[in-house]
mmCIF file of C-alpha atoms in Angstrom:
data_model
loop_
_atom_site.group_PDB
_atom_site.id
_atom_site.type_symbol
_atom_site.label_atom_id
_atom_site.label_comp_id
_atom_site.label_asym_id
_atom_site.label_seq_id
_atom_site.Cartn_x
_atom_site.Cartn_y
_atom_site.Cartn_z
ATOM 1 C CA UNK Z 1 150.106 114.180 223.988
ATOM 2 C CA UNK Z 2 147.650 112.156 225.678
ATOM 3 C CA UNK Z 3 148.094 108.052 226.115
ATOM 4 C CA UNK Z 4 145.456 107.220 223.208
ATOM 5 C CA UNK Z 5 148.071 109.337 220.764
ATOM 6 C CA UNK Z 6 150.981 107.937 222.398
ATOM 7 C CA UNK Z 7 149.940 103.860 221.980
ATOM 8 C CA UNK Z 8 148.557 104.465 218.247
ATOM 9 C CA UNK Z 9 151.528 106.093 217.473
ATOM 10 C CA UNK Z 10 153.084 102.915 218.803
ATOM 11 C CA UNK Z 11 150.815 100.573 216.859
ATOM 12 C CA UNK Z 12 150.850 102.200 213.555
ATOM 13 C CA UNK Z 13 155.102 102.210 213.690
ATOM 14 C CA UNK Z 14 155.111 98.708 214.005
ATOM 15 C CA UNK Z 15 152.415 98.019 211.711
ATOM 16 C CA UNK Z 16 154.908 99.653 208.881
ATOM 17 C CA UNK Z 17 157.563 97.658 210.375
ATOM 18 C CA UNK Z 18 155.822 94.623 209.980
ATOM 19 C CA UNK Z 19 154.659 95.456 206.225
ATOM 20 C CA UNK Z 20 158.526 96.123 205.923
ATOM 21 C CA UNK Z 21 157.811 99.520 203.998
ATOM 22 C CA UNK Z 22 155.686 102.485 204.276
ATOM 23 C CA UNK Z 23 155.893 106.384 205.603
ATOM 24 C CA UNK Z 24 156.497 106.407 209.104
ATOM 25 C CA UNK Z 25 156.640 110.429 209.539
ATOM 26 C CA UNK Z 26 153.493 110.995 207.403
ATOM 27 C CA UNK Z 27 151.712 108.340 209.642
ATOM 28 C CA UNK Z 28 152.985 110.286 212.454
ATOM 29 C CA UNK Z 29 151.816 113.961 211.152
ATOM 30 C CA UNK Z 30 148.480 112.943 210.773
ATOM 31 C CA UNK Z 31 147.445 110.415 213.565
ATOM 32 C CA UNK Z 32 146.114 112.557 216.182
ATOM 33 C CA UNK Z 33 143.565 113.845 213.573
ATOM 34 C CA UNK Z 34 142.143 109.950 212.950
ATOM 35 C CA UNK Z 35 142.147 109.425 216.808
ATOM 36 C CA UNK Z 36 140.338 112.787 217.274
ATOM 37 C CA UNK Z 37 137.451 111.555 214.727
ATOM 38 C CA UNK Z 38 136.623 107.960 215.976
ATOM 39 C CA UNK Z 39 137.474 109.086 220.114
ATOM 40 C CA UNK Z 40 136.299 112.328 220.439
ATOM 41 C CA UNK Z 41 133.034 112.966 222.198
ATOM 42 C CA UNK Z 42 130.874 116.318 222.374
ATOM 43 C CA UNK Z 43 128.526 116.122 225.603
ATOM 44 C CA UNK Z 44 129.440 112.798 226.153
ATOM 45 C CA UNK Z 45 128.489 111.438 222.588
ATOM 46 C CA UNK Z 46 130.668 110.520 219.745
ATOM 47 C CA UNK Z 47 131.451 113.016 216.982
ATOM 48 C CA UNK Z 48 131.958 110.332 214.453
ATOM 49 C CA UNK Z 49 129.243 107.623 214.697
ATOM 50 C CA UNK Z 50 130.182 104.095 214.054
ATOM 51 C CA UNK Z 51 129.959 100.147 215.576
ATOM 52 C CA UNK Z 52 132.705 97.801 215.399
ATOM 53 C CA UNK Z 53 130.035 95.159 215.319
ATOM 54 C CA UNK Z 54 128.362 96.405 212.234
ATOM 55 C CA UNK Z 55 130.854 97.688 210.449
ATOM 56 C CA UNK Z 56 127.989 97.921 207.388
ATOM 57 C CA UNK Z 57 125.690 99.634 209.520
ATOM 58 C CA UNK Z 58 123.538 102.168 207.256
ATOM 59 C CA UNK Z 59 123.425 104.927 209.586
ATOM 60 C CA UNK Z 60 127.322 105.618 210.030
ATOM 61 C CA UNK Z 61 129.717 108.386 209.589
ATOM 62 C CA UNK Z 62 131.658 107.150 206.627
ATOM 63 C CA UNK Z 63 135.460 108.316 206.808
ATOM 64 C CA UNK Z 64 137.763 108.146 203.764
ATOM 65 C CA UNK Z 65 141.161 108.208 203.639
ATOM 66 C CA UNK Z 66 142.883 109.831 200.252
ATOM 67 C CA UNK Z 67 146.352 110.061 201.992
ATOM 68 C CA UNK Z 68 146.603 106.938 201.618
ATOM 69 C CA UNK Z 69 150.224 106.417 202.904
ATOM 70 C CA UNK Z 70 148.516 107.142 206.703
ATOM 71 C CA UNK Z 71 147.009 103.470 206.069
ATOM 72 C CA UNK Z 72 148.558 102.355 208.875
ATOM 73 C CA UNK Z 73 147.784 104.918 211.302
ATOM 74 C CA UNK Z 74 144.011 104.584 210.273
ATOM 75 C CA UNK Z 75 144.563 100.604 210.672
ATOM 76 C CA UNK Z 76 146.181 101.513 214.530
ATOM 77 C CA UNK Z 77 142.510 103.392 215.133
ATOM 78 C CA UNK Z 78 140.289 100.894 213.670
ATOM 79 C CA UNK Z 79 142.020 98.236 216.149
ATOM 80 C CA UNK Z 80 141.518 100.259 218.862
ATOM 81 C CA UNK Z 81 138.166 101.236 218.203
ATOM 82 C CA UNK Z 82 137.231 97.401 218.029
ATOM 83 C CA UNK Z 83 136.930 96.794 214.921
ATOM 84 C CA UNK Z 84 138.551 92.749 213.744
ATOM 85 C CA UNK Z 85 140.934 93.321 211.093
ATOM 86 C CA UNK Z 86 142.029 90.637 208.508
ATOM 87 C CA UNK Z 87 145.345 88.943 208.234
ATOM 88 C CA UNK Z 88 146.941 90.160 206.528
ATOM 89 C CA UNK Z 89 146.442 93.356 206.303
ATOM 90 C CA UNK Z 90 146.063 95.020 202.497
ATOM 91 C CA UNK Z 91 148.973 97.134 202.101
ATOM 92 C CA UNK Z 92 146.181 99.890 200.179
ATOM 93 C CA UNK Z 93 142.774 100.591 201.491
ATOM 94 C CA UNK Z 94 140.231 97.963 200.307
ATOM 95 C CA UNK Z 95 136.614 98.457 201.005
ATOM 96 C CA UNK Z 96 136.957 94.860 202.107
ATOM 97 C CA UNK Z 97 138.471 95.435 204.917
ATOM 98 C CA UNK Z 98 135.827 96.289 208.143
ATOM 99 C CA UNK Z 99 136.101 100.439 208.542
ATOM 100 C CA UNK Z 100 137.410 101.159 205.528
ATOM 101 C CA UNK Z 101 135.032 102.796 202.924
ATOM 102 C CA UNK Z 102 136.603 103.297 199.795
ATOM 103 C CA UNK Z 103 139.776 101.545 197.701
ATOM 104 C CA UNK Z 104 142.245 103.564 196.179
ATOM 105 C CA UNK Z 105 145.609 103.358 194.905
ATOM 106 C CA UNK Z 106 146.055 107.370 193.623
ATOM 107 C CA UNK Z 107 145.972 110.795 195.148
ATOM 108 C CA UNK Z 108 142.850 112.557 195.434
ATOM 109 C CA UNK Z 109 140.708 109.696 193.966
ATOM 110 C CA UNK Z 110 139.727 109.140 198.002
ATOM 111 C CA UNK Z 111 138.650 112.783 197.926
ATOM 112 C CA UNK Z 112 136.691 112.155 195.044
ATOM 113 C CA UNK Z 113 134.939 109.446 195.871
ATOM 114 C CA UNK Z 114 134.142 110.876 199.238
ATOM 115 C CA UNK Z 115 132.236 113.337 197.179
ATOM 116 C CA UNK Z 116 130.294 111.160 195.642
ATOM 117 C CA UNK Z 117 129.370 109.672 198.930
ATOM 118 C CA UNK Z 118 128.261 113.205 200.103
ATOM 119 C CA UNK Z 119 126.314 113.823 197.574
ATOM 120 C CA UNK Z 120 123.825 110.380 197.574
ATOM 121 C CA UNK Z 121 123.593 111.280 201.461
ATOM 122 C CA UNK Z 122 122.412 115.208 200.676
ATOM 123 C CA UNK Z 123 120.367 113.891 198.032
ATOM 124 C CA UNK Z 124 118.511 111.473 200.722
ATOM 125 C CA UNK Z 125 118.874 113.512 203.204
ATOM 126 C CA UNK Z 126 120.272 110.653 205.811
ATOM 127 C CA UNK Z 127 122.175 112.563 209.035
ATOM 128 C CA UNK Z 128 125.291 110.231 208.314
ATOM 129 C CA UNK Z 129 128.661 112.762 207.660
ATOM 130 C CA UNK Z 130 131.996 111.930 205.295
ATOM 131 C CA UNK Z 131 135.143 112.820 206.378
ATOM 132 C CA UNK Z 132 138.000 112.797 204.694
ATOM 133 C CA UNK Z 133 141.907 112.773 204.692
ATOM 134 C CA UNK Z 134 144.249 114.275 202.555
ATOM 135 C CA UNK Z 135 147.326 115.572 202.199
ATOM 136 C CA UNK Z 136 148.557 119.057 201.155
ATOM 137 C CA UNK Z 137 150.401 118.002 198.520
ATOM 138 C CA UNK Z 138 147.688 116.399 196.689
ATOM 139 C CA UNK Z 139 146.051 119.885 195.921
ATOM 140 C CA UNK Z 140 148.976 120.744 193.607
ATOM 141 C CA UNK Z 141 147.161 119.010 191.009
ATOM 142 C CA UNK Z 142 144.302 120.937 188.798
ATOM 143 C CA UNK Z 143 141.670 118.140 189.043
ATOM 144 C CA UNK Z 144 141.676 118.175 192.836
ATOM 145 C CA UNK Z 145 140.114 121.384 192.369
ATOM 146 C CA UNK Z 146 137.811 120.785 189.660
ATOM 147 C CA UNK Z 147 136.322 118.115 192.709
ATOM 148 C CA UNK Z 148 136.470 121.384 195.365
ATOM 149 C CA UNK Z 149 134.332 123.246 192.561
ATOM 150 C CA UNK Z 150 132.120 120.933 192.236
ATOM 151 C CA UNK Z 151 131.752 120.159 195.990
ATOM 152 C CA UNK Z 152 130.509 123.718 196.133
ATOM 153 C CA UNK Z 153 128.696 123.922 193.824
ATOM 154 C CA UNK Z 154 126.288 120.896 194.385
ATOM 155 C CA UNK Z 155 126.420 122.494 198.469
ATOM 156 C CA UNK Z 156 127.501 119.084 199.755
ATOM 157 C CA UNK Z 157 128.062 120.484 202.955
ATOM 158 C CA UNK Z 158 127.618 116.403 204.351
ATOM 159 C CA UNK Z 159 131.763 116.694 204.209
ATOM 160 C CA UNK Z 160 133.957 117.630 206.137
ATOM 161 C CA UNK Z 161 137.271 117.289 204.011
ATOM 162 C CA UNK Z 162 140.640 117.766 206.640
ATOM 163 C CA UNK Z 163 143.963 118.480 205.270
ATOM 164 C CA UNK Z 164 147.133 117.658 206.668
ATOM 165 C CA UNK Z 165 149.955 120.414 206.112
ATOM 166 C CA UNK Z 166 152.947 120.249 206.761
ATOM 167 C CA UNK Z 167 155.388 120.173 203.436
ATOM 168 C CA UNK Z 168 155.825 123.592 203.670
ATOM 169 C CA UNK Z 169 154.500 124.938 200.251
ATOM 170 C CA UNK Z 170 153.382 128.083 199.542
ATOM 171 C CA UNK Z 171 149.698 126.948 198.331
ATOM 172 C CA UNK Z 172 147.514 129.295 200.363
ATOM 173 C CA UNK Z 173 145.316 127.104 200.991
ATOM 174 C CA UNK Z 174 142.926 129.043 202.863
ATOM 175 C CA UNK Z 175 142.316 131.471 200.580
ATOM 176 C CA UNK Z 176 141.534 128.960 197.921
ATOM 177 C CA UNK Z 177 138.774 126.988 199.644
ATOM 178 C CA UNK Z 178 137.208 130.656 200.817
ATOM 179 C CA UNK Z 179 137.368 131.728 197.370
ATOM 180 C CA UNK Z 180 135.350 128.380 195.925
ATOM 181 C CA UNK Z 181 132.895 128.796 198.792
ATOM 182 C CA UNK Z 182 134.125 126.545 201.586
ATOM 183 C CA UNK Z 183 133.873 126.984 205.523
ATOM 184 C CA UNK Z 184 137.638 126.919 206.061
ATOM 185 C CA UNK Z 185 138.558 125.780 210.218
ATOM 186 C CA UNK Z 186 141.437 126.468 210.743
ATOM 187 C CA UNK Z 187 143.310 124.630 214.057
ATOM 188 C CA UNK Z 188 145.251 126.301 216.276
ATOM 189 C CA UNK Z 189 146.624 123.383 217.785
ATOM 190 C CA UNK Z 190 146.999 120.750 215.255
ATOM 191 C CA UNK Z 191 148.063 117.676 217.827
ATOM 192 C CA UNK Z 192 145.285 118.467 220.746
ATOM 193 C CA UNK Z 193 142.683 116.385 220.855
ATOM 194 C CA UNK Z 194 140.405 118.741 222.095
ATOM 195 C CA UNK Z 195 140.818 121.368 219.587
ATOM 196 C CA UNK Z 196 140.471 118.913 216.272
ATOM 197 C CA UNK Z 197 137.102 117.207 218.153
ATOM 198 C CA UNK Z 198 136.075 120.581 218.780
ATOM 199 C CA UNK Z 199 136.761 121.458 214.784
ATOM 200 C CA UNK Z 200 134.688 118.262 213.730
ATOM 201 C CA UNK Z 201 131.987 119.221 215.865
ATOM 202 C CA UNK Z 202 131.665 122.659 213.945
ATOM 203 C CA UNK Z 203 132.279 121.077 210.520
ATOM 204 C CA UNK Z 204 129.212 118.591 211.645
ATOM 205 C CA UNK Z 205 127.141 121.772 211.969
ATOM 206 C CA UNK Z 206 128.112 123.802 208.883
ATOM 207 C CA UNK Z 207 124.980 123.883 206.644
ATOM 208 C CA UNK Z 208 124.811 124.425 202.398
ATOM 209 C CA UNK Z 209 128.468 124.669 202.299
ATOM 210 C CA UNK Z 210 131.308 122.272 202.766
ATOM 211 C CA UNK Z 211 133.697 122.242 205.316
ATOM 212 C CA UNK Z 212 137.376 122.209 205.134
ATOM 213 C CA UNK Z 213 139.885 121.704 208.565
ATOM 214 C CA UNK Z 214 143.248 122.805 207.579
ATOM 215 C CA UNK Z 215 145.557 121.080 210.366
ATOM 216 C CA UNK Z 216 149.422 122.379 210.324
ATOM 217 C CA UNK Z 217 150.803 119.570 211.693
ATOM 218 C CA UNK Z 218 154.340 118.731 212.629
ATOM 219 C CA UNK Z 219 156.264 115.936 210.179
ATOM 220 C CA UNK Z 220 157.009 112.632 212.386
ATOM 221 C CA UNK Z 221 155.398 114.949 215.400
ATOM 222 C CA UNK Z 222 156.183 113.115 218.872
ATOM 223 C CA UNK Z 223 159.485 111.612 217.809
ATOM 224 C CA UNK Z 224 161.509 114.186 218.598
ATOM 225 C CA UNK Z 225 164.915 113.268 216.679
ATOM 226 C CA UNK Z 226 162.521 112.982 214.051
ATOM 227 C CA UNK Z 227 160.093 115.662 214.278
ATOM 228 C CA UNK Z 228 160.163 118.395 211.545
ATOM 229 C CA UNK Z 229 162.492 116.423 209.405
ATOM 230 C CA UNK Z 230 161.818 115.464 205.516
ATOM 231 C CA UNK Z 231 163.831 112.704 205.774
ATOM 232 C CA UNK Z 232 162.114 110.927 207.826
ATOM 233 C CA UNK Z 233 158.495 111.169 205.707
ATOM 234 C CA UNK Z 234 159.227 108.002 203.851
ATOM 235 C CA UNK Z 235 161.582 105.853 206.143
ATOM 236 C CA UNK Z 236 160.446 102.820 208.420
ATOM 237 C CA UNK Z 237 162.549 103.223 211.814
ATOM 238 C CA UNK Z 238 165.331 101.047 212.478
ATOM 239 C CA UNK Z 239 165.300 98.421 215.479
ATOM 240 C CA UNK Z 240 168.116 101.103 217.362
ATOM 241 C CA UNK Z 241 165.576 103.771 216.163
ATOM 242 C CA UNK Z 242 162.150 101.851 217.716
ATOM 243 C CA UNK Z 243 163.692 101.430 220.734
ATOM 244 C CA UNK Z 244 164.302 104.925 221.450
ATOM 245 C CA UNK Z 245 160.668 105.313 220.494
ATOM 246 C CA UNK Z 246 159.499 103.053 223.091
ATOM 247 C CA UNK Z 247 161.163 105.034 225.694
ATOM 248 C CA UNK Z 248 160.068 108.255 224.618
ATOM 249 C CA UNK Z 249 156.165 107.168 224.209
ATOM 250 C CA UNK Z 250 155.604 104.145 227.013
ATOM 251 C CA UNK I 1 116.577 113.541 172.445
ATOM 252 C CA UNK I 2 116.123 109.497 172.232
ATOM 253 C CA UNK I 3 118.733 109.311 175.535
ATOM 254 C CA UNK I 4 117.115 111.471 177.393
ATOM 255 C CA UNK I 5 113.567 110.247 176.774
ATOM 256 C CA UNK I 6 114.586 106.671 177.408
ATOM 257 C CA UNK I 7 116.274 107.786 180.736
ATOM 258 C CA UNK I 8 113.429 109.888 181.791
ATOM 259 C CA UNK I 9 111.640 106.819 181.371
ATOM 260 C CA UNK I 10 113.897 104.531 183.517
ATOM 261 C CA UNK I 11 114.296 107.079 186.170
ATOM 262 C CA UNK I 12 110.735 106.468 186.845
ATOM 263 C CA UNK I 13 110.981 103.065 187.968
ATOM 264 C CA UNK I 14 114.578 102.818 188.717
ATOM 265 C CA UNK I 15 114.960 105.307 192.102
ATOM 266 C CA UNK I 16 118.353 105.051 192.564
ATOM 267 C CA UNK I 17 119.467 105.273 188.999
ATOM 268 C CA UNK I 18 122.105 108.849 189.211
ATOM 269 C CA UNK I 19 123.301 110.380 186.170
ATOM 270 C CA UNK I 20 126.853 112.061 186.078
ATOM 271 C CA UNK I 21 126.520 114.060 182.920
ATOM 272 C CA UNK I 22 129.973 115.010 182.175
ATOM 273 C CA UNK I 23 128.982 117.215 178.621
ATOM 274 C CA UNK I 24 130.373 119.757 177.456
ATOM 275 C CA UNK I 25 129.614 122.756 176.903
ATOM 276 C CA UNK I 26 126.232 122.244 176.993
ATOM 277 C CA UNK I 27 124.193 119.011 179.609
ATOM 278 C CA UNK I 28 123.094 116.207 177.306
ATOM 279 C CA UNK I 29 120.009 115.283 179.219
ATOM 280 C CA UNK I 30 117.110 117.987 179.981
ATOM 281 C CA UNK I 31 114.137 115.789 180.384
ATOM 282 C CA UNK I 32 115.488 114.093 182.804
ATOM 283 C CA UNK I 33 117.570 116.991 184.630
ATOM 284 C CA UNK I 34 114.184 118.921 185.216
ATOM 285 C CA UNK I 35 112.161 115.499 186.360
ATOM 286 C CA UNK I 36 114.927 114.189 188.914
ATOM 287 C CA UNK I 37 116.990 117.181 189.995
ATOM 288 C CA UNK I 38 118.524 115.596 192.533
ATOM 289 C CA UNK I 39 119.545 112.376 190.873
ATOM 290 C CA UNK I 40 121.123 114.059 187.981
ATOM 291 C CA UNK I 41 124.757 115.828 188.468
ATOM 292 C CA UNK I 42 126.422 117.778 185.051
ATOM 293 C CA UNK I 43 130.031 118.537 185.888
ATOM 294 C CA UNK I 44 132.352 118.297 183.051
ATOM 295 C CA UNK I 45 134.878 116.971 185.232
ATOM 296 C CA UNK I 46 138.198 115.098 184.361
ATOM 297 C CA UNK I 47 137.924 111.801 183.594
ATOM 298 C CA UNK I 48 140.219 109.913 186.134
ATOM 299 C CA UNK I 49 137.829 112.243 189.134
ATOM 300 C CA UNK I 50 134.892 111.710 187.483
ATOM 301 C CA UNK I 51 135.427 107.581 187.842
ATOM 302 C CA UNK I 52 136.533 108.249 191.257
ATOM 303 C CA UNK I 53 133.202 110.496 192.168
ATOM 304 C CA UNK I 54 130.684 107.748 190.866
ATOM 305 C CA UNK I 55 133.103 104.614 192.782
ATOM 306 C CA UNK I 56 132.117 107.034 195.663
ATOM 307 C CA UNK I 57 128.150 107.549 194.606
ATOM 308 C CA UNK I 58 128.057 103.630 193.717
ATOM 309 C CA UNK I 59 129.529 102.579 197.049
ATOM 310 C CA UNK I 60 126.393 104.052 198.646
ATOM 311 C CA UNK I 61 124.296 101.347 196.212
ATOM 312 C CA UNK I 62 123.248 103.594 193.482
ATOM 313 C CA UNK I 63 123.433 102.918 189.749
ATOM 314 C CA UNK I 64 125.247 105.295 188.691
ATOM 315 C CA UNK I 65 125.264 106.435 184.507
ATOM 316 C CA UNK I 66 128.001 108.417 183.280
ATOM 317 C CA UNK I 67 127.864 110.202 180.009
ATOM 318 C CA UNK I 68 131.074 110.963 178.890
ATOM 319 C CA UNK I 69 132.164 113.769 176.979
ATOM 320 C CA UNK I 70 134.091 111.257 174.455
ATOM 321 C CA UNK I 71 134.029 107.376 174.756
ATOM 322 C CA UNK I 72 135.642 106.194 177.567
ATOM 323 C CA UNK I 73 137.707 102.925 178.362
ATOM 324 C CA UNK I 74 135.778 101.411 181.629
ATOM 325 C CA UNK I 75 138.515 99.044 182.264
ATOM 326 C CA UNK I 76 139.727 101.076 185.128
ATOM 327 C CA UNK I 77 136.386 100.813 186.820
ATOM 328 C CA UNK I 78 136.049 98.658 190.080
ATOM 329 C CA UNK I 79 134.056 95.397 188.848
ATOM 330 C CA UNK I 80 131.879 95.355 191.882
ATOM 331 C CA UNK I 81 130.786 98.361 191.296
ATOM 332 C CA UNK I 82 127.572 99.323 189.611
ATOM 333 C CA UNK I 83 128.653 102.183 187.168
ATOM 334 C CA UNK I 84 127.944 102.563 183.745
ATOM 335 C CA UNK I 85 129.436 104.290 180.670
ATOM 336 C CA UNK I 86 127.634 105.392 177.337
ATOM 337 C CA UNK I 87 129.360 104.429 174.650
ATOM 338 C CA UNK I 88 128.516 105.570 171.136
ATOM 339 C CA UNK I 89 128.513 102.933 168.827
ATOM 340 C CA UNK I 90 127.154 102.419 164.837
ATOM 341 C CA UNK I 91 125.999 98.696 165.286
ATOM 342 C CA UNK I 92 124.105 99.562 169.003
ATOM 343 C CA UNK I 93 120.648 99.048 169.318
ATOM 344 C CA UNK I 94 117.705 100.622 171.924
ATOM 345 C CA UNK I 95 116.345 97.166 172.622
ATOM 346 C CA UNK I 96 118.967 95.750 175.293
ATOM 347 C CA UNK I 97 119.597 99.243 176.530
ATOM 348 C CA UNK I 98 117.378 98.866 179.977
ATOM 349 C CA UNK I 99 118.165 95.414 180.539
ATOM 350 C CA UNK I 100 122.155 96.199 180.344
ATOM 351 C CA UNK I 101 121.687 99.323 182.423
ATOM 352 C CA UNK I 102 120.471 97.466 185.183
ATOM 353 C CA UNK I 103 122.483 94.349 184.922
ATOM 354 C CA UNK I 104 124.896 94.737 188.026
ATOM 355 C CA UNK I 105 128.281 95.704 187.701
ATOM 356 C CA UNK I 106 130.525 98.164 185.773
ATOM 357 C CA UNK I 107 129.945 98.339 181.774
ATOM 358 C CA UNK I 108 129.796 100.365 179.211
ATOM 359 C CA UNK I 109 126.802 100.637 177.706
ATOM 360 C CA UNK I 110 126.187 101.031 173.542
ATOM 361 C CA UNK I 111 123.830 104.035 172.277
ATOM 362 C CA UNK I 112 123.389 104.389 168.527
ATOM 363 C CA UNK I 113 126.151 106.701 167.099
ATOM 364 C CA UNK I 114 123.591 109.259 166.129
ATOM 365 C CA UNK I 115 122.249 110.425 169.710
#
């Protein structure tokens, strides 16, 4: 784990602390895939392309998050990344807020919306990219994959959709993609930085098909009384708990 | 079809007018699927996803024109966004219909019950 993983992982614990609720270990699974998208360079330039200081600027990658209980991890990246975040923060994503493209309050309606997205910029043809964030469990229901259909059907290969596994169920989710005509990346590392940039940097090149990175990440990963435990999915750490944290990742 | 006609016309002027024809079996619009290709989607989708896909299309500052496969309920529908639903209705009339389709924000929109 590198320092960038170790202080967001930081940040985005006490963010949840601070909103007094939230999913610590899901924030954990998944926050080395957000930091890999906004830090990760290819020949010295950025994978994802974005400003701070023009946080409406019509040229940028766009990046959606439909897991939204990894709120705070994204807000953790955003900070770092410079851009200035209202007080307070919205508990849910709001397009208000600077970095954050789309509002939603249910499962798989980021992932739909994200769609939509992709398909104004293939019908333009603009070189701006959507990425999105999701969770495995949200493919259990049937209308995330009436959106997959559709995805491939209209070619909106403008997304590159990256799913975060790690609840264990049996949902093959490989072979599903494949079969609906997806690219399907699938990491080898899920927590090394240079192995998800390297996957975003393929997904950016994938032409008339979409692009799906399916990450097998580790629940609560770099908390290691924590890590691969259920229990701690949905729990904000205790101040005993935090302080063992701190000595693990400072 | 009067719909599709009208559309074709609007399309014209109106570039970033996108349909999401959600039909089915069959698309409701022709005329205007063969003139604007790209600018016309029919995916008989579910309802809650469909919403969600034209929040995403209208985010990106298109009007976006869903026609449902039954009347919908648009109160779930952001307010700041710029979607529209046909809805059929007996006492609708054509005369408003352009001016209401491009009034900003998320409506439905009345169609004569016989189209």
């Amino acid at each position: 784990m590198n320092e960038s993983q170790k202080k967001l992982r930081l940040d985005a614990l006490n963010l949840i602390r601070k909103f007094g609720k939230g999913s610590s270990g899901q924030n954990l699974s998944c926050i080395d895939l957000i930091e890999a998208l906004y830090f990760g360079k290819e020949n010295e330039r950025n994978i994802f392309k974005y400003d701070p200081k023009k946080p409406q600027w019509e040229g940028r990658d766009l990046f959606v998050l439909s897991k939204f209980e990894a709120l705070p991890a994204l807000y953790a990246v955003l900070k770092e990344a410079g851009y200035v975040l209202p007080e307070p923060l919205p508990y849910l994503p709001d397009r208000k807020t600077p970095g954050i493209e789309f509002s939603t309050n249910k499962h798989i309606a980021g992932f739909a919306g994200a769609l939509g997205m992709a398909k104004i910029i293939r019908s333009e043809r603009t070189t701006q990219h959507v990425f999105c964030l999701c969770a495995d469990y949200e493919f259990e229901t049937g209308s995330a994959w009436e959106a997959v259909l559709l995805a491939s059907k209209e070619k909106l290969d403008r997304i590159c959709l990256v799913i975060d596994e790690n609840q264990n169920i049996d949902s093959r989710l490989q072979e599903k993609f494949e079969a609906f005509g997806w690219r399907v990346i699938k990491l080898r590392e899920a927590h090394s930085h240079d192995d998800i940039a390297y996957a975003y940097m393929k997904a950016r090149l994938t032409q008339r098909k979409p692009t799906v990175i399916l990450a097998s990440t580790v629940k609560s990963a770099g908390v290691p009384f924590a890590e691969r435990r259920a229990e701690y999915d949905n729990v904000v750490f205790s101040d005993s708990e935090m302080e063992e944290i701190k000595k693990i990742l400072i | 079809m009067k719909l599709d006609a009208i559309l074709t016309g609007i399309g014209l002027k109106t570039k970033n007018l996108f349909v999401l024809d959600l039909s089915f079996p069959r698309p409701a619009l022709r005329e205007f699927a063969s003139a604007y290709p790209h600018r016309y989607i029919h995916a008989p989708l579910k309802t809650s996803i469909a919403l969600e896909f034209a929040s995403g299309m209208a985010s990106m500052g298109k009007l976006v024109l869903i026609i449902p496969y039954e009347n919908l309920n648009e109160a779930s529908l952001n307010p700041v966004l710029n979607i529209k639903i046909i809805c059929r209705d007996e006492s609708a009339k054509w005369e408003n219909f352009e001016t209401s389709l491009k009034a900003f924000g998320s409506a439905n929109l009345l169609i004569p019950h016989d189209e």
